[in-house]
């Protein structure tokens, strides 16, 4: 298994531009999570999906952020318009949620720099 | 909040020594997990301990759980330079799979 795949690995963009981050979870997993990590705020959960349905998006910073999961094998996190304070590493993780078993598998992350 | 809080925030030891990291949490849990993050990389699951377990081993890792004190510890024995990483104690909801990460302990193992 290739693990969780994220693209791009690095993204540099100018303020105001639209940014789309992509994630392919591990096949067979039924939950997907988007995190953001910065030195100041640590690792923050932005949104997560169970069976492709968004369950909790309370961590999404503001309306500029949106996430979709059109099918079990693909998810996107979009920032429009981007701002310098969005610069961070964004991680996608997936898991198979079962009773008492929910180890998460993380992708390598996308390092976003907004200038 | 069920957030785990790690202690110490940073730890520096010599290769071959043991490293102990502690974690405290606030609410009742079904289980507790430890993750490792190497610099610039994604997190990797290390071990899960259930609330009815007191101790668990995995290779050079030993995890303890004291639910009465709402605390856990991670011991890495015979540390190696490759163990240099950040370590996170994680609690969460067994219903949703949502995990809450603390700030982590940064471990440096000097060769």
PDB file of C-alpha atoms in Angstrom, chain A residues 35-98:
ATOM      1  CA  UNK A  35      -4.793  19.115   9.779  1.00  0.00           C
ATOM      2  CA  UNK A  36      -2.711  22.269   9.744  1.00  0.00           C
ATOM      3  CA  UNK A  37       0.583  22.547  11.592  1.00  0.00           C
ATOM      4  CA  UNK A  38       2.473  25.715  12.506  1.00  0.00           C
ATOM      5  CA  UNK A  39       5.124  26.478  15.063  1.00  0.00           C
ATOM      6  CA  UNK A  40       2.822  28.852  16.893  1.00  0.00           C
ATOM      7  CA  UNK A  41      -0.353  26.793  17.003  1.00  0.00           C
ATOM      8  CA  UNK A  42       0.911  23.236  16.722  1.00  0.00           C
ATOM      9  CA  UNK A  43      -1.243  20.633  14.996  1.00  0.00           C
ATOM     10  CA  UNK A  44      -4.843  21.721  14.460  1.00  0.00           C
ATOM     11  CA  UNK A  45      -7.694  19.609  13.132  1.00  0.00           C
ATOM     12  CA  UNK A  46      -9.481  21.529  10.395  1.00  0.00           C
ATOM     13  CA  UNK A  47     -12.184  19.123   9.255  1.00  0.00           C
ATOM     14  CA  UNK A  48     -12.894  15.430   9.072  1.00  0.00           C
ATOM     15  CA  UNK A  49     -15.097  13.138   7.043  1.00  0.00           C
ATOM     16  CA  UNK A  50     -16.684   9.795   7.821  1.00  0.00           C
ATOM     17  CA  UNK A  51     -17.826   7.825   4.770  1.00  0.00           C
ATOM     18  CA  UNK A  52     -17.259  10.911   2.592  1.00  0.00           C
ATOM     19  CA  UNK A  53     -19.583  13.061   4.729  1.00  0.00           C
ATOM     20  CA  UNK A  54     -18.173  16.074   6.583  1.00  0.00           C
ATOM     21  CA  UNK A  55     -18.744  15.471  10.290  1.00  0.00           C
ATOM     22  CA  UNK A  56     -17.047  18.398  11.994  1.00  0.00           C
ATOM     23  CA  UNK A  57     -15.663  21.477  10.286  1.00  0.00           C
ATOM     24  CA  UNK A  58     -15.432  23.606  13.399  1.00  0.00           C
ATOM     25  CA  UNK A  59     -11.674  23.815  12.975  1.00  0.00           C
ATOM     26  CA  UNK A  60     -11.870  25.494   9.583  1.00  0.00           C
ATOM     27  CA  UNK A  61     -10.457  28.981  10.207  1.00  0.00           C
ATOM     28  CA  UNK A  62     -12.903  30.933   8.102  1.00  0.00           C
ATOM     29  CA  UNK A  63     -14.992  30.899   4.966  1.00  0.00           C
ATOM     30  CA  UNK A  64     -11.930  31.144   2.796  1.00  0.00           C
ATOM     31  CA  UNK A  65     -11.336  27.469   3.582  1.00  0.00           C
ATOM     32  CA  UNK A  66     -13.443  24.702   2.080  1.00  0.00           C
ATOM     33  CA  UNK A  67     -13.030  20.938   1.830  1.00  0.00           C
ATOM     34  CA  UNK A  68     -14.704  18.294  -0.251  1.00  0.00           C
ATOM     35  CA  UNK A  69     -14.664  14.544  -0.481  1.00  0.00           C
ATOM     36  CA  UNK A  70     -16.495  13.578  -3.668  1.00  0.00           C
ATOM     37  CA  UNK A  71     -15.655   9.891  -3.267  1.00  0.00           C
ATOM     38  CA  UNK A  72     -13.869   7.503  -0.938  1.00  0.00           C
ATOM     39  CA  UNK A  73     -10.537   7.892  -2.691  1.00  0.00           C
ATOM     40  CA  UNK A  74     -10.130  11.636  -3.023  1.00  0.00           C
ATOM     41  CA  UNK A  75     -10.409  14.826  -1.017  1.00  0.00           C
ATOM     42  CA  UNK A  76      -9.472  18.457  -1.572  1.00  0.00           C
ATOM     43  CA  UNK A  77      -8.820  21.383   0.713  1.00  0.00           C
ATOM     44  CA  UNK A  78      -9.196  24.738  -0.970  1.00  0.00           C
ATOM     45  CA  UNK A  79      -8.162  28.168   0.216  1.00  0.00           C
ATOM     46  CA  UNK A  80      -9.583  31.112  -1.688  1.00  0.00           C
ATOM     47  CA  UNK A  81      -8.242  33.759  -1.440  1.00  0.00           C
ATOM     48  CA  UNK A  82      -5.024  32.748   0.276  1.00  0.00           C
ATOM     49  CA  UNK A  83      -3.275  34.972   2.819  1.00  0.00           C
ATOM     50  CA  UNK A  84       0.268  34.947   4.261  1.00  0.00           C
ATOM     51  CA  UNK A  85      -1.060  33.686   7.616  1.00  0.00           C
ATOM     52  CA  UNK A  86      -2.227  30.521   5.849  1.00  0.00           C
ATOM     53  CA  UNK A  87       1.401  29.497   5.442  1.00  0.00           C
ATOM     54  CA  UNK A  88       1.759  26.152   7.199  1.00  0.00           C
ATOM     55  CA  UNK A  89       2.153  22.450   6.602  1.00  0.00           C
ATOM     56  CA  UNK A  90      -1.163  20.806   5.804  1.00  0.00           C
ATOM     57  CA  UNK A  91      -1.551  17.129   6.587  1.00  0.00           C
ATOM     58  CA  UNK A  92      -4.158  14.694   5.435  1.00  0.00           C
ATOM     59  CA  UNK A  93      -4.734  11.535   7.470  1.00  0.00           C
ATOM     60  CA  UNK A  94      -7.032   8.560   7.047  1.00  0.00           C
ATOM     61  CA  UNK A  95      -8.221   5.774   9.272  1.00  0.00           C
ATOM     62  CA  UNK A  96     -10.598   2.857   9.406  1.00  0.00           C
ATOM     63  CA  UNK A  97     -12.981   3.780  12.154  1.00  0.00           C
ATOM     64  CA  UNK A  98     -14.100   0.710  14.061  1.00  0.00           C
TER      65      UNK A  98
END
